Every structure is written in C-alpha cells, then in structure tokens.
PDB file of C-alpha atoms in Angstrom:
ATOM      1  CA  MET A 106     -15.805  30.979  26.792  1.00 74.00           C
ATOM      2  CA  ILE A 107     -17.651  33.420  24.548  1.00 84.00           C
ATOM      3  CA  VAL A 108     -20.523  32.111  22.445  1.00 92.00           C
ATOM      4  CA  THR A 109     -21.476  34.346  19.529  1.00 96.00           C
ATOM      5  CA  PHE A 110     -24.213  34.415  16.898  1.00 96.00           C
ATOM      6  CA  ASP A 111     -24.158  36.547  13.759  1.00 97.00           C
ATOM      7  CA  ASP A 112     -26.817  38.273  11.643  1.00 97.00           C
ATOM      8  CA  GLY A 113     -29.950  38.327  13.823  1.00 97.00           C
ATOM      9  CA  TYR A 114     -32.108  35.372  12.839  1.00 96.00           C
ATOM     10  CA  ARG A 115     -35.264  34.619  14.793  1.00 96.00           C
ATOM     11  CA  SER A 116     -33.874  31.170  15.589  1.00 94.00           C
ATOM     12  CA  VAL A 117     -31.428  32.749  18.046  1.00 96.00           C
ATOM     13  CA  LEU A 118     -34.376  33.890  20.144  1.00 96.00           C
ATOM     14  CA  GLU A 119     -36.517  30.795  19.724  1.00 94.00           C
ATOM     15  CA  ARG A 120     -33.910  28.021  19.773  1.00 93.00           C
ATOM     16  CA  ALA A 121     -30.604  29.297  21.151  1.00 95.00           C
ATOM     17  CA  LEU A 122     -31.789  31.527  23.993  1.00 97.00           C
ATOM     18  CA  PRO A 123     -33.664  28.773  25.890  1.00 96.00           C
ATOM     19  CA  SER A 124     -30.511  26.618  25.849  1.00 95.00           C
ATOM     20  CA  LEU A 125     -28.314  29.516  26.937  1.00 95.00           C
ATOM     21  CA  GLU A 126     -30.650  30.281  29.834  1.00 96.00           C
ATOM     22  CA  ARG A 127     -30.967  26.628  30.811  1.00 96.00           C
ATOM     23  CA  HIS A 128     -27.188  26.302  31.140  1.00 94.00           C
ATOM     24  CA  GLY A 129     -26.370  29.851  32.236  1.00 95.00           C
ATOM     25  CA  ILE A 130     -24.140  30.550  29.218  1.00 94.00           C
ATOM     26  CA  PRO A 131     -23.596  34.191  28.202  1.00 96.00           C
ATOM     27  CA  ALA A 132     -23.589  35.087  24.516  1.00 97.00           C
ATOM     28  CA  ALA A 133     -23.058  37.984  22.132  1.00 98.00           C
ATOM     29  CA  VAL A 134     -25.454  38.354  19.202  1.00 98.00           C
ATOM     30  CA  PHE A 135     -24.166  40.506  16.354  1.00 99.00           C
ATOM     31  CA  VAL A 136     -27.136  41.986  14.527  1.00 99.00           C
ATOM     32  CA  CYS A 137     -27.409  43.366  11.016  1.00 98.00           C
ATOM     33  CA  SER A 138     -29.755  46.271  11.655  1.00 98.00           C
ATOM     34  CA  GLU A 139     -31.636  46.844   8.407  1.00 97.00           C
ATOM     35  CA  PRO A 140     -33.127  43.347   7.896  1.00 97.00           C
ATOM     36  CA  VAL A 141     -34.284  43.307  11.515  1.00 97.00           C
ATOM     37  CA  LEU A 142     -35.796  46.795  11.414  1.00 95.00           C
ATOM     38  CA  THR A 143     -37.394  46.486   7.950  1.00 95.00           C
ATOM     39  CA  GLY A 144     -38.432  42.824   7.989  1.00 94.00           C
ATOM     40  CA  ARG A 145     -36.514  42.017   4.808  1.00 94.00           C
ATOM     41  CA  HIS A 146     -34.711  38.758   4.205  1.00 94.00           C
ATOM     42  CA  PHE A 147     -30.927  38.816   4.334  1.00 96.00           C
ATOM     43  CA  TRP A 148     -29.738  39.483   0.783  1.00 96.00           C
ATOM     44  CA  PHE A 149     -27.559  36.371   0.609  1.00 96.00           C
ATOM     45  CA  ASP A 150     -30.469  34.115   1.580  1.00 95.00           C
ATOM     46  CA  THR A 151     -32.681  35.607  -1.137  1.00 94.00           C
ATOM     47  CA  LEU A 152     -29.958  35.407  -3.779  1.00 96.00           C
ATOM     48  CA  TRP A 153     -29.033  31.846  -2.813  1.00 95.00           C
ATOM     49  CA  ARG A 154     -32.653  30.703  -3.115  1.00 93.00           C
ATOM     50  CA  ARG A 155     -33.016  32.411  -6.500  1.00 94.00           C
ATOM     51  CA  SER A 156     -29.675  31.734  -8.150  1.00 96.00           C
ATOM     52  CA  GLY A 157     -27.542  29.454  -5.983  1.00 97.00           C
ATOM     53  CA  GLU A 158     -24.285  29.656  -4.083  1.00 96.00           C
ATOM     54  CA  GLN A 159     -22.195  30.736  -7.065  1.00 97.00           C
ATOM     55  CA  ALA A 160     -24.296  33.887  -7.443  1.00 97.00           C
ATOM     56  CA  VAL A 161     -23.711  34.763  -3.789  1.00 97.00           C
ATOM     57  CA  THR A 162     -19.966  34.250  -4.200  1.00 97.00           C
ATOM     58  CA  HIS A 163     -19.978  36.526  -7.251  1.00 98.00           C
ATOM     59  CA  ALA A 164     -21.971  39.215  -5.434  1.00 98.00           C
ATOM     60  CA  MET A 165     -19.452  39.182  -2.598  1.00 98.00           C
ATOM     61  CA  SER A 166     -16.748  40.354  -5.028  1.00 97.00           C
ATOM     62  CA  MET A 167     -18.761  43.252  -6.487  1.00 98.00           C
ATOM     63  CA  PRO A 168     -17.891  46.907  -5.874  1.00 98.00           C
ATOM     64  CA  TYR A 169     -20.105  48.284  -3.122  1.00 98.00           C
ATOM     65  CA  ALA A 170     -22.348  50.390  -5.404  1.00 98.00           C
ATOM     66  CA  GLU A 171     -23.046  47.449  -7.716  1.00 98.00           C
ATOM     67  CA  TRP A 172     -23.715  45.175  -4.766  1.00 98.00           C
ATOM     68  CA  ARG A 173     -26.157  47.718  -3.271  1.00 97.00           C
ATOM     69  CA  ALA A 174     -28.042  47.906  -6.555  1.00 97.00           C
ATOM     70  CA  LEU A 175     -28.305  44.116  -6.705  1.00 97.00           C
ATOM     71  CA  ARG A 176     -29.343  43.889  -3.087  1.00 96.00           C
ATOM     72  CA  ASP A 177     -32.094  46.488  -3.520  1.00 95.00           C
ATOM     73  CA  ALA A 178     -33.332  44.798  -6.699  1.00 96.00           C
ATOM     74  CA  ILE A 179     -33.843  41.421  -5.025  1.00 94.00           C
ATOM     75  CA  ALA A 180     -35.122  42.676  -1.656  1.00 92.00           C
ATOM     76  CA  THR A 181     -38.068  40.657  -0.362  1.00 90.00           C
ATOM     77  CA  ARG A 182     -40.069  40.995   2.813  1.00 87.00           C
ATOM     78  CA  ALA A 183     -39.996  38.018   5.170  1.00 83.00           C
ATOM     79  CA  ALA A 184     -43.323  36.447   6.092  1.00 78.00           C
ATOM     80  CA  GLU A 185     -44.172  36.113   9.777  1.00 70.00           C
ATOM     81  CA  THR A 186     -44.325  32.341   9.357  1.00 69.00           C
ATOM     82  CA  ASP A 187     -40.958  32.093   7.574  1.00 78.00           C
ATOM     83  CA  ALA A 188     -38.721  29.921   9.737  1.00 71.00           C
ATOM     84  CA  HIS A 189     -35.556  31.433   8.242  1.00 81.00           C
ATOM     85  CA  ARG A 190     -36.217  35.123   8.786  1.00 92.00           C
ATOM     86  CA  PRO A 191     -34.659  37.948  10.793  1.00 96.00           C
ATOM     87  CA  MET A 192     -35.999  38.875  14.177  1.00 96.00           C
ATOM     88  CA  THR A 193     -38.524  41.679  14.384  1.00 96.00           C
ATOM     89  CA  PRO A 194     -37.725  44.778  16.476  1.00 97.00           C
ATOM     90  CA  THR A 195     -39.972  43.405  19.225  1.00 97.00           C
ATOM     91  CA  GLU A 196     -38.155  40.070  19.172  1.00 97.00           C
ATOM     92  CA  LEU A 197     -34.798  41.854  19.240  1.00 98.00           C
ATOM     93  CA  ARG A 198     -35.848  43.720  22.380  1.00 98.00           C
ATOM     94  CA  ARG A 199     -36.941  40.451  23.988  1.00 98.00           C
ATOM     95  CA  LEU A 200     -33.540  38.948  23.227  1.00 98.00           C
ATOM     96  CA  ALA A 201     -31.704  42.028  24.486  1.00 98.00           C
ATOM     97  CA  ALA A 202     -33.663  41.880  27.748  1.00 98.00           C
ATOM     98  CA  SER A 203     -31.947  38.630  28.721  1.00 98.00           C
ATOM     99  CA  PRO A 204     -29.161  39.251  31.256  1.00 97.00           C
ATOM    100  CA  LEU A 205     -27.088  36.624  29.432  1.00 97.00           C
ATOM    101  CA  VAL A 206     -27.174  38.354  26.038  1.00 98.00           C
ATOM    102  CA  GLU A 207     -25.212  41.314  24.717  1.00 98.00           C
ATOM    103  CA  ILE A 208     -26.283  42.739  21.373  1.00 99.00           C
ATOM    104  CA  GLY A 209     -23.482  43.812  19.034  1.00 99.00           C
ATOM    105  CA  GLY A 210     -23.256  45.463  15.633  1.00 99.00           C
ATOM    106  CA  HIS A 211     -22.871  43.702  12.279  1.00 98.00           C
ATOM    107  CA  THR A 212     -23.318  46.622   9.821  1.00 99.00           C
ATOM    108  CA  MET A 213     -26.606  47.851   8.405  1.00 98.00           C
ATOM    109  CA  ARG A 214     -26.850  45.662   5.276  1.00 98.00           C
ATOM    110  CA  HIS A 215     -24.138  42.959   5.553  1.00 98.00           C
ATOM    111  CA  PRO A 216     -21.750  44.062   2.764  1.00 98.00           C
ATOM    112  CA  VAL A 217     -18.223  42.870   2.141  1.00 98.00           C
ATOM    113  CA  LEU A 218     -16.455  45.870   3.662  1.00 98.00           C
ATOM    114  CA  ARG A 219     -13.321  45.235   1.606  1.00 98.00           C
ATOM    115  CA  PHE A 220     -15.143  46.570  -1.462  1.00 98.00           C
ATOM    116  CA  ALA A 221     -16.817  49.538   0.247  1.00 98.00           C
ATOM    117  CA  PRO A 222     -15.250  53.026   0.178  1.00 98.00           C
ATOM    118  CA  ILE A 223     -14.438  54.421   3.610  1.00 98.00           C
ATOM    119  CA  ASP A 224     -17.463  56.757   3.656  1.00 98.00           C
ATOM    120  CA  GLU A 225     -19.791  53.832   2.956  1.00 98.00           C
ATOM    121  CA  GLN A 226     -18.042  51.789   5.628  1.00 98.00           C
ATOM    122  CA  ARG A 227     -18.673  54.579   8.128  1.00 98.00           C
ATOM    123  CA  GLU A 228     -22.350  54.652   7.189  1.00 98.00           C
ATOM    124  CA  GLU A 229     -22.712  50.880   7.455  1.00 99.00           C
ATOM    125  CA  ILE A 230     -20.890  50.664  10.792  1.00 99.00           C
ATOM    126  CA  SER A 231     -22.057  53.837  12.565  1.00 98.00           C
ATOM    127  CA  GLY A 232     -25.575  53.547  11.180  1.00 98.00           C
ATOM    128  CA  CYS A 233     -25.899  50.041  12.549  1.00 99.00           C
ATOM    129  CA  ARG A 234     -24.744  51.076  16.014  1.00 99.00           C
ATOM    130  CA  THR A 235     -27.122  54.040  16.134  1.00 98.00           C
ATOM    131  CA  ALA A 236     -30.102  52.028  14.895  1.00 98.00           C
ATOM    132  CA  LEU A 237     -29.558  49.173  17.332  1.00 99.00           C
ATOM    133  CA  GLN A 238     -29.057  51.470  20.313  1.00 98.00           C
ATOM    134  CA  GLU A 239     -32.317  53.227  19.488  1.00 98.00           C
ATOM    135  CA  ALA A 240     -34.094  49.888  19.026  1.00 98.00           C
ATOM    136  CA  ILE A 241     -33.060  48.286  22.334  1.00 98.00           C
ATOM    137  CA  GLY A 242     -32.260  51.309  24.501  1.00 97.00           C
ATOM    138  CA  LYS A 243     -28.836  49.976  25.462  1.00 97.00           C
ATOM    139  CA  PRO A 244     -25.269  50.830  24.407  1.00 97.00           C
ATOM    140  CA  ILE A 245     -23.750  48.751  21.610  1.00 98.00           C
ATOM    141  CA  ARG A 246     -20.098  48.037  22.453  1.00 98.00           C
ATOM    142  CA  SER A 247     -19.008  45.155  20.237  1.00 98.00           C
ATOM    143  CA  PHE A 248     -18.941  44.476  16.512  1.00 99.00           C
ATOM    144  CA  ALA A 249     -18.430  41.508  14.180  1.00 98.00           C
ATOM    145  CA  TYR A 250     -17.201  41.886  10.623  1.00 98.00           C
ATOM    146  CA  PRO A 251     -19.600  40.551   7.963  1.00 98.00           C
ATOM    147  CA  PHE A 252     -18.089  37.337   6.579  1.00 97.00           C
ATOM    148  CA  GLY A 253     -15.128  38.304   8.712  1.00 92.00           C
ATOM    149  CA  ARG A 254     -11.826  37.056   7.281  1.00 92.00           C
ATOM    150  CA  VAL A 255      -8.843  39.379   7.743  1.00 91.00           C
ATOM    151  CA  ALA A 256      -7.732  40.932   4.394  1.00 87.00           C
ATOM    152  CA  GLU A 257     -10.328  38.923   2.452  1.00 93.00           C
ATOM    153  CA  HIS A 258     -13.452  40.671   3.740  1.00 97.00           C
ATOM    154  CA  TYR A 259     -12.365  44.067   5.077  1.00 96.00           C
ATOM    155  CA  GLN A 260      -9.673  46.684   4.580  1.00 97.00           C
ATOM    156  CA  PRO A 261      -6.669  47.492   6.796  1.00 96.00           C
ATOM    157  CA  GLU A 262      -8.399  50.776   7.705  1.00 97.00           C
ATOM    158  CA  THR A 263     -11.668  49.138   8.754  1.00 98.00           C
ATOM    159  CA  PRO A 264     -10.708  48.412  12.402  1.00 98.00           C
ATOM    160  CA  ARG A 265     -10.044  52.111  12.939  1.00 98.00           C
ATOM    161  CA  VAL A 266     -13.408  52.992  11.367  1.00 98.00           C
ATOM    162  CA  ILE A 267     -15.039  50.663  13.878  1.00 98.00           C
ATOM    163  CA  GLU A 268     -13.118  52.205  16.757  1.00 98.00           C
ATOM    164  CA  ALA A 269     -14.039  55.729  15.631  1.00 98.00           C
ATOM    165  CA  ALA A 270     -17.711  54.709  15.519  1.00 98.00           C
ATOM    166  CA  GLY A 271     -17.617  54.099  19.280  1.00 98.00           C
ATOM    167  CA  PHE A 272     -17.164  50.349  19.517  1.00 99.00           C
ATOM    168  CA  ASP A 273     -14.812  48.861  22.119  1.00 98.00           C
ATOM    169  CA  LEU A 274     -13.949  45.603  20.339  1.00 97.00           C
ATOM    170  CA  ALA A 275     -14.552  43.701  17.115  1.00 98.00           C
ATOM    171  CA  PHE A 276     -14.506  40.033  16.106  1.00 97.00           C
ATOM    172  CA  THR A 277     -13.275  38.400  12.911  1.00 96.00           C
ATOM    173  CA  THR A 278     -13.926  34.871  11.677  1.00 93.00           C
ATOM    174  CA  ASN A 279     -10.235  34.009  11.464  1.00 89.00           C
ATOM    175  CA  PRO A 280     -10.093  30.582  13.129  1.00 84.00           C
ATOM    176  CA  SER A 281      -7.682  30.878  16.022  1.00 81.00           C
ATOM    177  CA  PHE A 282      -7.448  30.705  19.771  1.00 79.00           C
ATOM    178  CA  VAL A 283      -7.040  34.072  21.459  1.00 79.00           C
ATOM    179  CA  PRO A 284      -3.378  34.713  22.303  1.00 70.00           C
ATOM    180  CA  GLY A 285      -2.220  36.564  25.389  1.00 76.00           C
ATOM    181  CA  GLU A 286      -2.162  39.832  23.476  1.00 84.00           C
ATOM    182  CA  VAL A 287      -4.594  40.551  20.666  1.00 89.00           C
ATOM    183  CA  ASP A 288      -5.799  43.597  18.767  1.00 92.00           C
ATOM    184  CA  PRO A 289      -9.186  44.296  20.424  1.00 95.00           C
ATOM    185  CA  PHE A 290     -10.572  45.170  16.993  1.00 96.00           C
ATOM    186  CA  GLN A 291      -9.454  41.909  15.368  1.00 96.00           C
ATOM    187  CA  ILE A 292     -10.345  39.176  17.856  1.00 94.00           C
ATOM    188  CA  PRO A 293     -10.402  35.723  16.194  1.00 93.00           C
ATOM    189  CA  ARG A 294     -13.277  33.257  16.436  1.00 90.00           C
ATOM    190  CA  PHE A 295     -13.951  29.689  15.441  1.00 85.00           C
ATOM    191  CA  VAL A 296     -16.996  29.378  13.191  1.00 80.00           C
ATOM    192  CA  MET A 297     -19.115  26.464  14.371  1.00 74.00           C
ATOM    193  CA  LEU A 298     -21.089  25.095  11.440  1.00 68.00           C
ATOM    194  CA  GLY A 299     -23.437  22.137  11.403  1.00 64.00           C
ATOM    195  CA  SER A 300     -20.580  19.929  10.242  1.00 65.00           C
ATOM    196  CA  VAL A 301     -18.760  20.333  13.588  1.00 64.00           C
ATOM    197  CA  ASP A 302     -19.668  17.314  15.722  1.00 70.00           C
ATOM    198  CA  ASP A 303     -19.522  16.921  19.502  1.00 71.00           C
ATOM    199  CA  ALA A 304     -16.043  15.372  19.446  1.00 76.00           C
ATOM    200  CA  GLU A 305     -14.569  18.235  17.423  1.00 69.00           C
ATOM    201  CA  LEU A 306     -16.205  20.807  19.690  1.00 66.00           C
ATOM    202  CA  ALA A 307     -14.836  19.091  22.801  1.00 70.00           C
ATOM    203  CA  HIS A 308     -11.362  18.937  21.247  1.00 67.00           C
ATOM    204  CA  ARG A 309     -11.401  22.662  20.483  1.00 63.00           C
ATOM    205  CA  LEU A 310     -12.522  23.588  23.984  1.00 64.00           C
ATOM    206  CA  VAL A 311      -9.937  21.388  25.716  1.00 65.00           C
ATOM    207  CA  HIS A 312      -7.125  22.534  23.421  1.00 63.00           C
ATOM    208  CA  SER A 313      -8.120  26.164  23.952  1.00 57.00           C
ATOM    209  CA  TRP A 314      -8.008  25.815  27.725  1.00 52.00           C
ATOM    210  CA  HIS A 315      -4.569  24.191  27.739  1.00 53.00           C
ATOM    211  CA  ALA A 316      -3.172  26.628  25.161  1.00 50.00           C
ATOM    212  CA  THR A 317      -4.409  29.898  26.635  1.00 47.00           C
ATOM    213  CA  GLY A 318      -6.194  29.289  29.923  1.00 45.00           C
ATOM    214  CA  THR A 319      -9.356  30.684  28.330  1.00 44.00           C
ATOM    215  CA  THR A 320     -11.778  29.659  25.640  1.00 42.00           C
ATOM    216  CA  ILE A 321     -13.523  31.551  22.882  1.00 44.00           C
TER     217      ILE A 321
END
C-alpha cells in the first residue's frame, strides 16, 4: 500500500507523521515548492476564503497567464500560528528526514497544467524538482499532478514533460486500482477525503488486494 499526501501542509508533519511512524507505514508527500519556500498560503485556500468555492472553480479554468496574475494579486503570507498553512523549509527538512517519507514534486505554484503552455509546464515541473532537491538535499523521483484528473487537469504531452524533467513516476487522481501494467507517469490513486469512513476504507483495501494482489 502507498499512502500519499499532496501540497505540503504543516499538518502532514504534525498530525500524519506521528501516526505513520507509530504504525511503520511509508508515505510519499508531494510538495508544491513555492508556498513552502516563500511562506505564502496556497492560492486556492486564499481565494476560497475570500470568494468561495465557485471562484476557485472559475480560476481553475483560466488560461495560465490570467491565473498567474490572479494568484499573484491575492497572495498572502501565512502566519506562524495559522493551523492551515504550508510547511516551512525547516519543517520540510524535518519531514524529509524520516526514513518512512519520500518527498515528491507537485509543481511550483499548483496550476491546472491543462491550461499552461508547454514552456510554462516545464518551468513549473522542473523548477519544483530543483527547488525541493536544494531544500532537502535529496533526489526527487516522483511527481503528482495538481488536481490530477487525466484529460481534465493536464495535457497529453504533460507526462513526457515530467519524464524529461528527471522524474521516474507520476501519480494522477483518477480513482482506480493499479492494474498489472500501468503507465509509470499516470499511476491512479484513490482520493481519501473526510467523507470516507472506516468501512469504505476497509472495503477499498480488501477489494484492492483481491483484485491486484497489491494496494495503493
């Protein structure tokens, strides 16, 4: 089984890591580099607080340049006491020091890659990998697509951009068990939201084991 966390919130360090270590469960944490390194809130959190979910949905359909302008206009710095903030670089290094945790890439700014020209995709993807490797002093091998649905949130060319940037594998959010053969740059995942109860989680794990012999 692979447990993954996206974005790079402080709660992964403070709440998830102790549980992972207590039970010996390995995890991958896909980090959006710029919020962590600058201390800014994630753009979708800021926009949601200001204008609601509909505004976030609209922003996700904007051309990349328009989205960047909006993102920069609403950028706010997270307070140290903010419970819903990104990790700091120091906290990221603490998380990366755990033998159970592998840090992966999640772009620099968390755009919808479908609406980004290829050059901007390269910057977002390669820039994230470079920044994270410099921050933690370890290679970054894996990647997770922001938002992550095949066709809806990235382009057909995007997996090859990720491969060219030096990553070995990439994860989507397409809900599926992993088949015997899978494109290593489009590995599906189940998104586990707060609405998933213990019974549903147990069902998914048992069904995954019987269907594939593995779980993810």
